[in-house]
Amino acid sequence: METSKNAAGKAPLEEMSAEEYKIDVAKTIVQMMFVSGETAEPSQETTTIIEEIVHTQVVEMLKRSTVLATRRGSRSISTNDLFFLIRHDKAKLSRLVTFLSWKDVRKTAKDSDDKGGDAADIGGDDPLGGADAGAGGGGPVVGDTGKKNKRTKVILPWDVSSFFSEQVPERDDDDDEDEEEMNAATILRLKTADERTKNMTKEEYVHYSECRQASFTFRKAKRFREWAGFHLYTDSKPNDDIVDILGFLTFEIVQTLTEEALQVKAEEEKTKSRNGDADVQSQKRKMETGLFGEQEEGRTPVGPKHIQEAFRRLQEKPIPGRTRVWMGGRRSLERKELRLI
């Protein structure tokens, strides 16, 4: 059996101890932040806060999925439960569906290779399975795969086709009605990733490509289950698809937090610059060489206060597709439920 080594090169990932996984999580967060635009080295306190937020979000998803499964009369959560939790975010849902589609293609290609077939290898060891760079793990890298490696259509639980046992054969030009709307945010993220990487050197882009493969779950599913506390919130052992989806969503969480925190930091520096802060003016002159210029050491990373403010803003943002109505009374003063990022 093939074994791969962790970042430290000391032990196979599946045999990683709980303490080693804890260290690996911190490094994974730094890599995810780098892909999201934070090119300076964040402090340990910053990564610890992000880890706590991610852990809280994963626990909340497990709790809500378990409630949904109970309503269905099931003891085990399914992928449909996780789809339902992010149903209002069409862009994220589209990226997740794309990720699962290419994951199935790679699995089919790998099985064909194991049997001596001529299927092309798709996506390599990208843990996020061909999701766009903004969604946590690089765009789908596809060779000339032929018909047998065509992407399978992921049927969502609210699709009309999910109500029938037999499915109409797919057409090559068959597109979802909301595809353009869903892909708009994905295209924007790809454009942002292109802006971040266009001035990189070869070495910097190689590092960027490695960071794109950062994952909480890839070849570390056992430790991820322990870290998230699966046994505390669900009776059955979730299948691999559940773990992969959570791995995808954790990248989304870190990326969204980082992008919002960078915006908070930029607003703070703009305010200080307007008020004549000499340190900010000096730092601004250093940064005029570019994001990956020679003065990169002059950048200051986002700090804990930026992450906390970013999290607060994300909790206050309205959920797409949902309308809140204030009914008055004491209940309006009660604490709001935790929002999924």
Coordinates of C-alpha atoms in Angstrom, one line a residue:
M1 CA 0.0 0.0 0.0
E2 CA 1.3 3.4 -1.0
T3 CA 2.0 5.7 1.9
S4 CA 2.6 9.5 1.8
K5 CA 4.4 11.6 4.3
N6 CA 3.1 14.6 6.1
A7 CA 4.6 18.1 5.7
A8 CA 7.3 17.2 8.2
G9 CA 8.2 14.0 6.4
K10 CA 8.1 12.0 9.6
A11 CA 5.1 9.7 9.3
P12 CA 2.4 8.6 6.9
L13 CA -0.6 11.0 7.1
E14 CA -3.0 8.2 8.1
E15 CA -0.7 7.3 11.0
M16 CA -0.4 10.9 12.2
S17 CA -0.9 11.3 16.0
A18 CA -3.5 13.7 17.4
E19 CA -0.7 16.1 18.4
E20 CA 0.9 15.9 15.0
Y21 CA -2.5 16.6 13.4
K22 CA -3.0 19.6 15.6
I23 CA 0.4 21.0 14.3
D24 CA -0.6 20.1 10.8
V25 CA -3.9 22.0 11.1
A26 CA -2.0 25.2 12.0
K27 CA 0.2 24.8 8.9
T28 CA -2.8 24.0 6.7
I29 CA -4.5 27.2 7.8
V30 CA -1.4 29.2 6.9
Q31 CA -1.3 27.6 3.5
M32 CA -5.1 28.3 3.0
M33 CA -4.6 31.9 4.0
F34 CA -1.7 32.3 1.5
V35 CA -4.0 31.1 -1.3
S36 CA -6.6 33.5 -0.1
G37 CA -4.3 36.5 -0.4
E38 CA -2.5 36.7 2.9
T39 CA 1.2 36.5 1.8
A40 CA 2.7 37.5 5.1
E41 CA 3.2 35.0 7.9
P42 CA 0.3 35.1 10.4
S43 CA 0.9 34.7 14.1
Q44 CA 0.1 31.5 16.1
E45 CA -2.7 33.4 17.9
T46 CA -4.3 34.3 14.5
T47 CA -4.2 30.6 13.3
T48 CA -5.6 29.4 16.7
I49 CA -8.6 31.8 16.4
I50 CA -9.3 30.6 12.9
E51 CA -9.0 27.0 14.0
E52 CA -11.5 27.6 16.7
I53 CA -13.9 29.2 14.3
V54 CA -13.6 26.4 11.8
H55 CA -14.1 23.8 14.5
T56 CA -17.2 25.6 15.8
Q57 CA -18.6 25.8 12.2
V58 CA -17.9 22.1 11.6
V59 CA -19.6 21.1 14.9
E60 CA -22.6 23.3 14.0
M61 CA -22.9 21.6 10.6
L62 CA -22.8 18.2 12.2
K63 CA -25.5 19.2 14.7
R64 CA -27.8 20.6 12.1
S65 CA -27.2 17.7 9.7
T66 CA -28.1 15.3 12.5
V67 CA -31.3 17.1 13.2
L68 CA -32.2 16.9 9.5
A69 CA -31.4 13.2 9.4
T70 CA -33.6 12.6 12.5
R71 CA -36.5 14.4 10.7
R72 CA -36.0 11.9 7.8
G73 CA -36.1 9.1 10.3
S74 CA -32.5 8.2 9.8
R75 CA -29.7 7.8 12.3
S76 CA -26.9 8.7 9.8
I77 CA -26.4 12.0 8.1
S78 CA -26.1 12.1 4.3
T79 CA -24.7 14.4 1.6
N80 CA -28.1 15.8 1.0
D81 CA -28.2 17.1 4.6
L82 CA -25.0 19.1 3.9
F83 CA -26.4 20.3 0.5
F84 CA -29.5 21.5 2.4
L85 CA -27.4 23.6 4.8
I86 CA -25.8 25.7 2.1
R87 CA -28.8 25.7 -0.3
H88 CA -29.0 29.5 -0.1
D89 CA -25.5 30.1 -1.3
K90 CA -25.8 29.2 -5.0
A91 CA -22.2 30.0 -5.8
K92 CA -20.8 27.8 -3.0
L93 CA -23.2 25.0 -3.9
S94 CA -22.2 25.2 -7.5
R95 CA -18.5 24.8 -6.5
L96 CA -19.3 21.9 -4.3
V97 CA -21.3 20.1 -7.0
T98 CA -18.4 20.7 -9.4
F99 CA -15.9 19.3 -6.8
L100 CA -18.0 16.1 -6.3
S101 CA -18.4 15.7 -10.1
W102 CA -14.7 15.7 -10.8
K103 CA -14.0 13.6 -7.7
D104 CA -16.1 10.8 -9.3
V105 CA -14.2 11.3 -12.6
R106 CA -10.8 10.9 -11.0
K107 CA -12.0 7.8 -9.1
T108 CA -13.2 6.2 -12.3
A109 CA -9.9 7.1 -14.1
K110 CA -7.9 5.7 -11.2
D111 CA -9.9 2.5 -11.2
S112 CA -9.3 2.2 -14.9
D113 CA -5.6 2.7 -14.5
D114 CA -5.5 0.0 -11.8
K115 CA -7.1 -2.4 -14.2
G116 CA -4.6 -1.6 -16.9
G117 CA -6.9 0.9 -18.8
D118 CA -5.8 3.9 -20.7
A119 CA -7.7 6.5 -18.8
A120 CA -5.9 9.7 -18.1
D121 CA -5.0 10.7 -14.6
I122 CA -7.2 13.6 -13.6
G123 CA -6.3 16.2 -11.0
G124 CA -3.4 14.3 -9.4
D125 CA -3.6 14.3 -5.6
D126 CA -5.5 17.5 -5.3
P127 CA -7.4 17.0 -2.1
L128 CA -10.2 19.2 -3.1
G129 CA -10.8 17.4 -6.3
G130 CA -10.8 20.1 -9.0
A131 CA -12.7 22.9 -7.3
D132 CA -11.7 26.3 -8.4
A133 CA -8.8 28.1 -6.7
G134 CA -11.2 30.4 -4.9
A135 CA -13.1 27.5 -3.6
G136 CA -10.2 25.8 -2.0
G137 CA -8.0 23.8 -4.3
G138 CA -7.3 24.6 -7.9
G139 CA -9.3 24.3 -11.0
P140 CA -10.1 20.9 -12.6
V141 CA -7.1 19.6 -14.4
V142 CA -8.5 17.3 -17.0
G143 CA -6.7 15.4 -19.7
D144 CA -8.3 13.8 -22.8
T145 CA -10.6 11.5 -20.9
G146 CA -13.1 10.4 -23.5
K147 CA -16.7 9.5 -22.9
K148 CA -16.2 7.0 -20.0
N149 CA -14.6 9.7 -17.9
K150 CA -17.4 12.3 -18.4
R151 CA -18.5 14.1 -15.3
T152 CA -21.5 12.6 -13.6
K153 CA -24.4 14.9 -12.8
V154 CA -24.9 15.5 -9.1
I155 CA -28.6 15.5 -8.4
L156 CA -29.6 17.8 -5.6
P157 CA -32.5 16.7 -3.2
W158 CA -34.8 19.5 -4.4
D159 CA -34.2 18.8 -8.1
V160 CA -37.3 17.5 -9.9
S161 CA -35.3 14.6 -11.3
S162 CA -34.6 13.4 -7.7
F163 CA -38.3 12.5 -7.3
F164 CA -38.1 9.7 -9.9
S165 CA -36.2 6.4 -9.8
E166 CA -35.3 6.5 -13.5
Q167 CA -33.3 9.4 -15.0
V168 CA -33.4 10.9 -18.4
P169 CA -30.1 10.4 -20.2
E170 CA -27.9 13.4 -20.0
R171 CA -27.1 15.5 -23.1
D172 CA -23.7 17.0 -23.9
D173 CA -25.3 20.5 -24.1
D174 CA -27.6 20.0 -21.0
D175 CA -26.9 22.9 -18.7
D176 CA -28.6 23.9 -15.4
E177 CA -31.0 26.8 -15.6
D178 CA -29.1 28.7 -12.8
E179 CA -25.6 27.7 -14.1
E180 CA -24.7 31.2 -15.3
E181 CA -25.8 32.8 -12.0
M182 CA -23.9 30.1 -10.0
N183 CA -20.7 30.4 -12.0
A184 CA -20.5 34.2 -11.8
A185 CA -18.9 34.1 -8.3
T186 CA -16.7 31.3 -9.4
I187 CA -15.4 33.3 -12.4
L188 CA -14.8 36.3 -10.1
R189 CA -12.7 34.1 -7.8
L190 CA -10.7 32.7 -10.7
K191 CA -10.1 36.3 -11.8
T192 CA -9.0 37.3 -8.3
A193 CA -6.6 34.3 -8.2
D194 CA -5.2 35.3 -11.5
E195 CA -4.5 38.8 -10.2
R196 CA -2.8 37.3 -7.2
T197 CA -0.5 35.1 -9.2
K198 CA 0.3 37.1 -12.3
N199 CA 3.4 38.7 -10.8
M200 CA 4.7 35.6 -9.1
T201 CA 8.1 34.1 -9.9
K202 CA 8.4 30.4 -10.8
E203 CA 9.3 29.5 -7.2
E204 CA 6.5 31.5 -5.7
Y205 CA 3.9 29.9 -8.0
V206 CA 5.2 26.4 -7.2
H207 CA 4.7 27.2 -3.5
Y208 CA 1.2 28.6 -4.3
S209 CA 0.3 25.5 -6.2
E210 CA 1.3 23.4 -3.2
C211 CA -0.7 25.5 -0.9
R212 CA -3.8 25.1 -3.1
Q213 CA -3.7 21.4 -2.1
A214 CA -4.0 22.2 1.6
S215 CA -6.8 20.2 3.2
F216 CA -8.0 19.3 6.7
T217 CA -9.2 15.9 5.4
F218 CA -7.1 14.6 2.5
R219 CA -5.4 11.4 3.6
K220 CA -6.2 12.5 7.2
A221 CA -9.9 11.5 7.5
K222 CA -9.5 9.6 10.7
R223 CA -7.8 12.4 12.5
F224 CA -10.3 14.9 11.1
R225 CA -13.2 12.8 12.5
E226 CA -11.5 12.8 15.9
W227 CA -10.7 16.6 15.8
A228 CA -14.2 17.5 14.8
G229 CA -15.8 15.1 17.4
F230 CA -17.9 13.1 15.0
H231 CA -18.7 10.6 17.7
L232 CA -20.3 13.2 19.9
Y233 CA -22.9 14.4 17.3
T234 CA -23.7 11.4 15.1
D235 CA -24.3 7.8 16.0
S236 CA -23.0 6.3 12.7
K237 CA -19.7 6.7 11.0
P238 CA -20.0 9.2 8.1
N239 CA -18.9 8.0 4.7
D240 CA -16.0 9.4 2.7
D241 CA -18.2 11.8 0.8
I242 CA -19.3 13.5 4.0
V243 CA -15.7 13.9 5.1
D244 CA -14.7 15.2 1.7
I245 CA -17.5 17.7 1.6
L246 CA -16.6 19.0 5.1
G247 CA -13.0 19.2 3.9
F248 CA -14.2 21.4 1.0
L249 CA -16.3 23.6 3.2
T250 CA -13.5 24.1 5.8
F251 CA -11.4 25.6 3.0
E252 CA -14.3 27.8 2.1
I253 CA -14.5 29.0 5.7
V254 CA -10.8 29.8 6.0
Q255 CA -10.8 31.6 2.6
T256 CA -13.9 33.7 3.4
L257 CA -12.5 34.6 6.8
T258 CA -9.2 35.6 5.3
E259 CA -10.6 37.7 2.5
E260 CA -12.9 39.5 4.9
A261 CA -10.1 40.0 7.4
L262 CA -7.9 41.5 4.7
Q263 CA -10.6 43.9 3.8
V264 CA -10.9 44.9 7.5
K265 CA -7.2 45.4 7.7
A266 CA -7.2 47.5 4.5
E267 CA -10.0 49.7 5.9
E268 CA -8.1 50.1 9.1
E269 CA -4.9 51.2 7.3
K270 CA -6.8 53.6 5.1
T271 CA -8.3 55.2 8.2
K272 CA -4.9 55.5 9.9
S273 CA -3.4 56.9 6.7
R274 CA -6.1 59.5 6.4
N275 CA -5.3 60.5 9.9
G276 CA -1.6 60.9 9.1
D277 CA -0.2 57.8 10.8
A278 CA 3.5 57.8 9.9
D279 CA 4.0 54.1 10.2
V280 CA 1.2 53.3 7.7
Q281 CA 2.5 55.9 5.2
S282 CA 6.0 54.3 5.4
Q283 CA 4.5 50.8 5.0
K284 CA 2.4 52.0 2.0
R285 CA 5.6 53.3 0.2
K286 CA 7.3 49.9 0.8
M287 CA 4.3 48.0 -0.7
E288 CA 4.3 50.1 -3.9
T289 CA 6.7 47.5 -5.4
G290 CA 3.8 45.0 -5.6
L291 CA 2.3 42.1 -3.7
F292 CA 5.2 39.8 -4.4
G293 CA 7.9 42.5 -4.8
E294 CA 11.2 42.7 -3.0
Q295 CA 9.7 44.6 -0.1
E296 CA 7.4 41.7 0.9
E297 CA 9.0 41.5 4.3
G298 CA 7.4 44.9 4.9
R299 CA 3.9 43.5 4.9
T300 CA 2.2 43.0 8.2
P301 CA -0.2 40.0 8.4
V302 CA -3.8 40.1 9.5
G303 CA -4.1 39.9 13.3
P304 CA -6.5 38.3 15.7
K305 CA -8.6 41.6 15.9
H306 CA -9.0 41.5 12.1
I307 CA -10.2 37.9 12.2
Q308 CA -12.6 38.6 15.0
E309 CA -14.1 41.6 13.2
A310 CA -14.3 39.6 10.0
F311 CA -16.2 36.9 11.8
R312 CA -18.6 39.5 13.3
R313 CA -19.3 41.0 9.9
L314 CA -19.9 37.6 8.4
Q315 CA -22.4 36.8 11.1
E316 CA -24.2 40.1 10.4
K317 CA -24.4 39.7 6.6
P318 CA -27.9 38.7 5.3
I319 CA -28.2 35.2 4.0
P320 CA -28.8 35.2 0.2
G321 CA -32.4 34.2 -0.7
R322 CA -33.7 34.7 2.8
T323 CA -35.6 37.7 4.3
R324 CA -35.6 38.5 8.0
V325 CA -38.7 40.2 9.4
W326 CA -38.6 41.9 12.8
M327 CA -41.6 40.9 14.8
G328 CA -40.8 43.0 17.9
G329 CA -41.1 41.9 21.5
R330 CA -38.6 40.2 23.8
R331 CA -37.7 37.5 21.3
S332 CA -36.2 40.0 19.0
L333 CA -33.6 40.7 21.7
E334 CA -32.5 37.1 22.1
R335 CA -29.2 35.9 20.9
K336 CA -29.1 35.0 17.2
E337 CA -28.2 31.5 16.1
L338 CA -24.7 30.9 14.7
R339 CA -24.5 31.5 11.0
L340 CA -22.6 29.1 8.8
I341 CA -19.8 30.9 6.9

